[in-house]
Coordinates of C-alpha atoms in Angstrom, one line a residue:
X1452 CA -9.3 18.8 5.9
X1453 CA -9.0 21.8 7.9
X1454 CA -8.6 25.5 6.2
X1455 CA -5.9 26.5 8.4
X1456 CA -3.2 23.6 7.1
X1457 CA -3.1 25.2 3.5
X1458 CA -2.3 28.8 3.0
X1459 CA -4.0 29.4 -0.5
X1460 CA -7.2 28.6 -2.0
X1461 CA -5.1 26.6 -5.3
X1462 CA -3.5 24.6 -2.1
X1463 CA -7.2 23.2 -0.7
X1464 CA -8.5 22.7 -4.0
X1465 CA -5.1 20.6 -5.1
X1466 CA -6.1 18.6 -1.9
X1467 CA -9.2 17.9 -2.7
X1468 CA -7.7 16.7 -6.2
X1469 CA -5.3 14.4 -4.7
X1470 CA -8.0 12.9 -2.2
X1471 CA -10.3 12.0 -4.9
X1472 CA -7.8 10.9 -7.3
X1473 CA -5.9 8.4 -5.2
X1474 CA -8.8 7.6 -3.0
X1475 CA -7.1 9.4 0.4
X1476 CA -8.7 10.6 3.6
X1477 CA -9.3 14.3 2.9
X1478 CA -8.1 15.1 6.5
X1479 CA -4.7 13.2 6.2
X1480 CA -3.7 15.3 2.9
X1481 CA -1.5 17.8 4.1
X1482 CA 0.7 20.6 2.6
X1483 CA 3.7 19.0 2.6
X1484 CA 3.3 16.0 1.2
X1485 CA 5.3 14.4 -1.9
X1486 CA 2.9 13.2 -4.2
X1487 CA 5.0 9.9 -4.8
X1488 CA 5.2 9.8 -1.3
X1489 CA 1.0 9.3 -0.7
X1490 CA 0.7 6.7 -3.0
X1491 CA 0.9 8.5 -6.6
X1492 CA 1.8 6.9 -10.0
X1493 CA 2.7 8.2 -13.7
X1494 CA -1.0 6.9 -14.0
X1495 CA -2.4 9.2 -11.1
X1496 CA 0.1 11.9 -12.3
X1497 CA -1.8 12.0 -15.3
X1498 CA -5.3 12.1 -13.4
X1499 CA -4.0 15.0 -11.8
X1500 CA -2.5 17.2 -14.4
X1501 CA -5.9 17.0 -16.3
X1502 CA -7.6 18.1 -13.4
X1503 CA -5.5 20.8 -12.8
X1504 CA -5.8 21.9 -16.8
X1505 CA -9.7 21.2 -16.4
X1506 CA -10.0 23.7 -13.1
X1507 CA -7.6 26.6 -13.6
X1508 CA -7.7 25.9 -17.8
X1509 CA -3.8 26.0 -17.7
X1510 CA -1.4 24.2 -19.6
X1511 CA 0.8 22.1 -17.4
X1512 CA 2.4 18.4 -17.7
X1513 CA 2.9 15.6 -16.0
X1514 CA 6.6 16.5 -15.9
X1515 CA 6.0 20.2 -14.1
X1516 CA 3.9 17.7 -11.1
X1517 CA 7.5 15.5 -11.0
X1518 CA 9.5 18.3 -10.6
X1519 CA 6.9 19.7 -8.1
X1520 CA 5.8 16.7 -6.3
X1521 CA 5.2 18.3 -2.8
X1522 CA 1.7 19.6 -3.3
X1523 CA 2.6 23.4 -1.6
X1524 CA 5.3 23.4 -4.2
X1525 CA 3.0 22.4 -6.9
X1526 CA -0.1 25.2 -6.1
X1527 CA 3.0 27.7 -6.5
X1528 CA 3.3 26.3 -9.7
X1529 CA 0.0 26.7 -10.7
X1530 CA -0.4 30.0 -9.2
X1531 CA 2.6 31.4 -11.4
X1532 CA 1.2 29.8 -14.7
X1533 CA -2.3 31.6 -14.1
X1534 CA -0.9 35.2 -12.9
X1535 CA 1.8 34.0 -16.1
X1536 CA 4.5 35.2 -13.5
X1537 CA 8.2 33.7 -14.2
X1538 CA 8.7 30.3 -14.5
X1539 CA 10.9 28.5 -11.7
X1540 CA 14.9 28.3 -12.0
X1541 CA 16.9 25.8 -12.1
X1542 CA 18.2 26.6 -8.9
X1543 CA 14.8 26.3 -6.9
X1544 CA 13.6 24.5 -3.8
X1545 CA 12.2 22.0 -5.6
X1546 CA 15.4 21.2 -7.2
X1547 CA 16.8 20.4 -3.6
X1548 CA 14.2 18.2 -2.6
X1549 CA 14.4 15.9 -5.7
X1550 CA 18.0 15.9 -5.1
X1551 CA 17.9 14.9 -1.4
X1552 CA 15.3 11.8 -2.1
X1553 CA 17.7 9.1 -0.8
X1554 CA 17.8 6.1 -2.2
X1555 CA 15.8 7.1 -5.5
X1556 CA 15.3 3.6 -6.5
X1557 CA 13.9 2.5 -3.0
X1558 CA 10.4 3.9 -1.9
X1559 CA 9.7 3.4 1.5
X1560 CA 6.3 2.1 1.7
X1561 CA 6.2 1.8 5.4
X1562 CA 9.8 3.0 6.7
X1563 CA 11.9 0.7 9.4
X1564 CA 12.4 1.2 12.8
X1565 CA 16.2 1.0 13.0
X1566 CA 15.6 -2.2 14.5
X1567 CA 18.5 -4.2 13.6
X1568 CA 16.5 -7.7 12.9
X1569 CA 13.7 -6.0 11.8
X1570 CA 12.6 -8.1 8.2
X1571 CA 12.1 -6.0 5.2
X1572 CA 9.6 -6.7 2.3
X1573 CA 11.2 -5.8 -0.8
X1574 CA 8.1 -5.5 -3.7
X1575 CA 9.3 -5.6 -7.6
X1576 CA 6.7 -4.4 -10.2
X1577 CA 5.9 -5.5 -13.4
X1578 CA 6.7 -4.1 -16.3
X1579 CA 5.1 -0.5 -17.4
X1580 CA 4.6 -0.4 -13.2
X1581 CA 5.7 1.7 -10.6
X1582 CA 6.4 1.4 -6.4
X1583 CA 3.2 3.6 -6.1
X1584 CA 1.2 0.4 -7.8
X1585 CA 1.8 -1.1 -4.9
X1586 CA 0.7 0.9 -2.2
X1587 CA -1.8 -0.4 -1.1
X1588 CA 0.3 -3.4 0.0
X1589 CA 0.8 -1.5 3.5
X1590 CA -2.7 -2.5 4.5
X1591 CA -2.5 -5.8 4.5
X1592 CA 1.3 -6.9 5.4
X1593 CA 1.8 -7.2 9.2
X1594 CA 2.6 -3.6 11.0
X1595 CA 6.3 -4.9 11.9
X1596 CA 7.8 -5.2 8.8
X1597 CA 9.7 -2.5 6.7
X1598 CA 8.0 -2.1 3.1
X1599 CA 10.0 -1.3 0.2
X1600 CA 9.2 -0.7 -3.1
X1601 CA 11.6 -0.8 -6.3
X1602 CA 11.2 2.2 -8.6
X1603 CA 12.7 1.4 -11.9
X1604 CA 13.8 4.4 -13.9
X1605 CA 11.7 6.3 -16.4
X1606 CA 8.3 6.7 -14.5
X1607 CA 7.1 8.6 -11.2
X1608 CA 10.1 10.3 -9.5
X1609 CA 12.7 8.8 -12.0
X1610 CA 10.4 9.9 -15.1
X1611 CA 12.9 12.0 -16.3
X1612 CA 15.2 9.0 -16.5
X1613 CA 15.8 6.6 -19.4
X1614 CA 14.0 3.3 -19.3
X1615 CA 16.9 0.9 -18.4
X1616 CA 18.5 -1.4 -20.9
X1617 CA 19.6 -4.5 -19.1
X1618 CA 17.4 -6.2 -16.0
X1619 CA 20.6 -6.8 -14.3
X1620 CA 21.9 -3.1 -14.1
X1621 CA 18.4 -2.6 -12.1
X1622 CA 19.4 -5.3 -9.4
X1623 CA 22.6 -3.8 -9.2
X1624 CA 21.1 -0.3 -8.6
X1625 CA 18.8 -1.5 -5.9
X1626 CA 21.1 -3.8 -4.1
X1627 CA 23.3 -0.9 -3.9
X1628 CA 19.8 1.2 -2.8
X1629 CA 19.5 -1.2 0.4
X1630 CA 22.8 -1.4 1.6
X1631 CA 23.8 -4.0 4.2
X1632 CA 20.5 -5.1 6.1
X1633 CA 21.3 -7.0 9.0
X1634 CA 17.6 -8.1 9.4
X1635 CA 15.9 -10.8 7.1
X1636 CA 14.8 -9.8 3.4
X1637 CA 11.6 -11.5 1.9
X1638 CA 11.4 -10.7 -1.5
X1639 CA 8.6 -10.1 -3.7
X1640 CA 8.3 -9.7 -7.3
X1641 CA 5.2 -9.7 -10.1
X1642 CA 5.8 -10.1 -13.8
X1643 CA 9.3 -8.8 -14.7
X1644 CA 9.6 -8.2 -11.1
X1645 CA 9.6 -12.0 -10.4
X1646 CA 12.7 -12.0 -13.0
X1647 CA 14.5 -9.0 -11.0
X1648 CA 13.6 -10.7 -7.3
X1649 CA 15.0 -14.1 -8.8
X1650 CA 18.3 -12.7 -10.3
X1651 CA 18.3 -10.3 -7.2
X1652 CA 18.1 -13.8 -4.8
X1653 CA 20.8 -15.6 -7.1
X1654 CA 23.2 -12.4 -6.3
X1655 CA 22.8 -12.3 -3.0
X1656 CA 22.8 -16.0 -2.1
X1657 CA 26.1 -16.5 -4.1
X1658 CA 27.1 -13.6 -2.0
X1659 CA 26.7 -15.2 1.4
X1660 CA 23.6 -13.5 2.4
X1661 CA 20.5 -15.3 0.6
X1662 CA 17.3 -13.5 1.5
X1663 CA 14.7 -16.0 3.6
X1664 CA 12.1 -16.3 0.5
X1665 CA 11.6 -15.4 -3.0
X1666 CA 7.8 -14.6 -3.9
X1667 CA 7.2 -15.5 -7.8
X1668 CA 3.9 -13.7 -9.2
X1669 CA 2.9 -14.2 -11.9
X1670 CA 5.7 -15.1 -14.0
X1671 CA 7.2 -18.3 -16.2
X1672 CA 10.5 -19.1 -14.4
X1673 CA 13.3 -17.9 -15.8
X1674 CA 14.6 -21.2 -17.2
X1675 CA 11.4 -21.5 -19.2
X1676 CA 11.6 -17.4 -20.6
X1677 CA 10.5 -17.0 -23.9
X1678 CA 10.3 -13.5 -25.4
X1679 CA 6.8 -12.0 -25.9
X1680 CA 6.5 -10.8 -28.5
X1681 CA 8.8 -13.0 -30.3
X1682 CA 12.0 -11.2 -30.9
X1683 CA 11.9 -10.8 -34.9
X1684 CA 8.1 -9.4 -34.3
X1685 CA 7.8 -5.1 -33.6
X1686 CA 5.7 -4.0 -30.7
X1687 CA 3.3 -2.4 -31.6
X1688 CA 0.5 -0.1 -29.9
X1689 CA -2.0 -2.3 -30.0
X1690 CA 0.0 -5.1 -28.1
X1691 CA 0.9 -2.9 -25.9
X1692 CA -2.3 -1.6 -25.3
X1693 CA -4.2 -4.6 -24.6
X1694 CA -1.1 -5.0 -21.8
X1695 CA -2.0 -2.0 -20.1
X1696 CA -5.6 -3.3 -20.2
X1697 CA -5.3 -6.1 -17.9
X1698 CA -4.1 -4.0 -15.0
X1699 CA -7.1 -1.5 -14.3
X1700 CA -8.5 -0.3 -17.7
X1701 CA -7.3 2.6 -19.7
X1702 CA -9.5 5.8 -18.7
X1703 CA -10.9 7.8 -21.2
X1704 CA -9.1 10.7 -20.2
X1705 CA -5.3 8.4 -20.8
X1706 CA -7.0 8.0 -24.3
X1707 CA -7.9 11.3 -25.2
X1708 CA -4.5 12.9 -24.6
X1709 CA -2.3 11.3 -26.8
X1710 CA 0.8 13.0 -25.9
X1711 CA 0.0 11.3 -21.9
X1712 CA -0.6 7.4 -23.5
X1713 CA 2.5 8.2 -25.9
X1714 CA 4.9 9.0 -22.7
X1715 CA 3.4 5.4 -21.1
X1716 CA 3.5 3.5 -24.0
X1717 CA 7.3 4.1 -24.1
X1718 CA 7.9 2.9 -20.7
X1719 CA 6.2 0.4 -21.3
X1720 CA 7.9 -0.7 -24.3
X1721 CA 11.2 -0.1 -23.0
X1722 CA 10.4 -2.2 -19.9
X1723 CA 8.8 -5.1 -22.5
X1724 CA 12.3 -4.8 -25.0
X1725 CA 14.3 -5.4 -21.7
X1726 CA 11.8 -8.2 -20.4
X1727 CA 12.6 -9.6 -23.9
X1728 CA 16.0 -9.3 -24.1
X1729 CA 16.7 -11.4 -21.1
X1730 CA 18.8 -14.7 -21.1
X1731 CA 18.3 -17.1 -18.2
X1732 CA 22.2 -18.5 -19.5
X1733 CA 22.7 -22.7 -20.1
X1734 CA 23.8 -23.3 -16.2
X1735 CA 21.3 -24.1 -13.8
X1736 CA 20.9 -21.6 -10.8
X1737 CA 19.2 -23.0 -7.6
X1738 CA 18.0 -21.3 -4.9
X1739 CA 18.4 -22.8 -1.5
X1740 CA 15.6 -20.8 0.0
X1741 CA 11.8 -21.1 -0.3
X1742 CA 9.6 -20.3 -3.6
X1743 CA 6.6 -19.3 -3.4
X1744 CA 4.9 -19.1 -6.1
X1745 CA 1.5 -17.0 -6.9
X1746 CA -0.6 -17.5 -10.5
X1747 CA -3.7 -16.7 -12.3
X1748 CA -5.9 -19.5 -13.6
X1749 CA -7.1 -17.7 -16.4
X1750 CA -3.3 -15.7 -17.1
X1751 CA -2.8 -16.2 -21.1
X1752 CA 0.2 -15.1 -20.3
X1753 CA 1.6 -17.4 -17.9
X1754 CA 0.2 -20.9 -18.3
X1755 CA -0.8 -22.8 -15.1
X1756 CA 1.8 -25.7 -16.0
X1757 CA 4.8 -23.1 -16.5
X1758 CA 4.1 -21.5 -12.9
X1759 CA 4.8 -24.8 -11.3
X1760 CA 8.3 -25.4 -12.9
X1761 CA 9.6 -22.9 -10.4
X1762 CA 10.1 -25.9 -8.5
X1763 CA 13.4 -27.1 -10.4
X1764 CA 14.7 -23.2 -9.8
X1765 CA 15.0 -24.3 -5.9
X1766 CA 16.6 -27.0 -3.5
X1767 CA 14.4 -25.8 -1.0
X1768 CA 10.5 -26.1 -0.7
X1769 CA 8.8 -25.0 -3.5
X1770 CA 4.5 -24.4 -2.9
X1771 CA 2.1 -22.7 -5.9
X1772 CA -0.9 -21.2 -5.5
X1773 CA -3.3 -20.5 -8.2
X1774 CA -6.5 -18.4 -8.1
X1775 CA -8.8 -17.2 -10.4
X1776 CA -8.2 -14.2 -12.5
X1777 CA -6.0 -13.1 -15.4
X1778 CA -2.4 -11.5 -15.2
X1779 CA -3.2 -9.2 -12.6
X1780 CA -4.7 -11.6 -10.5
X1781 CA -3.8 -10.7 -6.9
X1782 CA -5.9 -7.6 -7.3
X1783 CA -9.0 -9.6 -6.1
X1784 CA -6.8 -11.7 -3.8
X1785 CA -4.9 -9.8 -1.5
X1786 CA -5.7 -11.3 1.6
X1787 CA -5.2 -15.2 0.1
X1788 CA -1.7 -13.6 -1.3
X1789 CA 0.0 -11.3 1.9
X1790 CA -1.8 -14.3 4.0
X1791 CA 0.1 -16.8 2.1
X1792 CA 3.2 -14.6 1.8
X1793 CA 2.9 -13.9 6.5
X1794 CA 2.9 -17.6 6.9
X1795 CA 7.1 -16.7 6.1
X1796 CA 8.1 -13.9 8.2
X1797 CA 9.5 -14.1 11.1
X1798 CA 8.4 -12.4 14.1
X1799 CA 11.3 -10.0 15.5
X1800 CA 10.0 -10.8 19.8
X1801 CA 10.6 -14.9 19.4
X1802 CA 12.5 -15.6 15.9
X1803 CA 9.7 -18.0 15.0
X1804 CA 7.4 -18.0 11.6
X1805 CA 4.0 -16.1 12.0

């Protein structure tokens, strides 16, 4: 991290923040980077914005890093707090770059090429999740493909968004998001995002254009969808809390700020009330392409015998693969799941599966 790339002192030490917080390279952190952009979360947002109260002993949110998300953009933030200079208009640079973000419910994890049968990977998170969950993904999916990862509104970039209220207006936002590819589309989804990547295949196959594979994580099929919790019972904090447990652990500093777990408990209840509220409908829908499907052994969630009834969603071949771990099981599998998932892609020099 060299002195001469930021202009200000706040801009190094925001650096160093965002390196340690989200595990980057300190030399690739640069001042012009969009925080969603690098990998950040609402989770990470939060990481951040106590770090910044801890080190300047400011008061700032999680919503001034959203509407600042290009770290140069946010030091100036944090510089006018601690000199208590005006705040920002409406009207600011900031403003502009939010606005210009195309395709706000698309984030390009690894951008195309412009290739025009180059395949995309479309990732769909689970429920209380952001694209930046699923970052990491880049690492381990071969170099050739474009990565794209849904953002659903009400967290990250969208934060200032309401959850949505229907799982089908989300497809319908992010098939509108990717436009006509010409290449192949291998779809991914975990959780809820098995749910959207199904109803998203069932679209697009009934449009003429079925993607070349639907990868189910971590999900019942859609047929088989019972609410959870049962629809007459509330959702309460403690439910959802034990939820946002099985991903990674709550940090101590999530619980000591209430007013940060009250903002992600209602995402996460919104996403869980829509999760709830879907119907599968009586009429069968089969896919004609490949399921893949990916479980937990130990997911009280999604019982072993439930993952493998994806089968009658398909006409195609249907395979499951079950590993240890709870919900969140592909975090200590990644290789056995992207390796899994490559068998499928097609490489754009011979047209052949890897």
């Amino acid at each position: 991290m060299e002195d001469s790339d930021f202009k200000t002192a706040t801009e190094r030490r925001l650096a160093e923040i965002w390196a340690d917080v989200m595990r980057l390279d300190k030399d690739k952190v640069k001042r012009d980077q969009d925080f969603f952009d690098v990998g950040g979360d609402s989770l990470l947002a939060t990481k951040v914005v106590l770090r910044v109260r801890k080190d300047w002993d400011i008061k700032i949110t999680v919503r001034v890093l959203n509407d600042a998300p290009v770290l140069a953009e946010l030091a100036e933030r944090i510089d006018q707090r601690v000199t208590k200079s005006a705040q920002p208009t409406a009207d600011s640079p900031t403003t502009t770059t939010r606005a210009n973000r195309a395709q706000a419910c698309l984030w390009d994890m690894r951008p195309g090429t412009g290739d025009s049968g180059q395949g995309t990977v479309l990732v769909l998170p689970h429920a209380g999740g952001s694209a930046q969950n699923y970052g990491p993904w880049a690492d381990w999916l071969p170099k050739d493909l474009r990565l794209l990862a849904a953002q659903y509104p009400a967290r990250a970039s969208r934060a200032d968004e309401p959850v949505a209220a229907d799982l089908h207006r989300i497809v319908d936002e992010i098939l509108q998001g990717l436009g006509d590819l010409e290449g192949p589309l291998y779809v991914f989804g975990h959780s809820m995002g098995s749910y959207v990547g199904y109803e998203l295949c069932w679209r697009e196959q009934s449009a003429g254009r079925p993607p070349a594979v639907l990868f189910a994580s971590g999900a019942v099929p859609p047929h088989r969808h019972r609410p959870n919790p049962a629809s007459e019972e509330e959702i309460t904090d403690e439910w959802l809390l034990g939820i946002l447990g099985m991903y990674e652990g709550i940090s101590d500093d999530l619980m000591n700020h209430p007013e940060v777990m009250s903002q992600a408990l209602r995402t996460l209840r919104g996403d869980v009330k829509l999760f709830r509220n879907y119907a599968y409908g009586d009429v069968r829908r089969r896919l004609d392409i490949p399921i893949v499907v990916f479980g937990g052994e130990q997911d009280d969630l999604v019982p072993t015998a439930e993952a493998e009834r994806w089968s009658e969603l398909g006409t195609a071949e249907c395979t499951t693969h079950l590993m240890s771990g709870g919900h969140f099981f592909y975090l200590d599998h990644m290789a056995t799941v992207t390796g899994a998932m490559s068998k499928y892609f097609v490489s754009d020099h011979d047209g052949q599966r890897k």
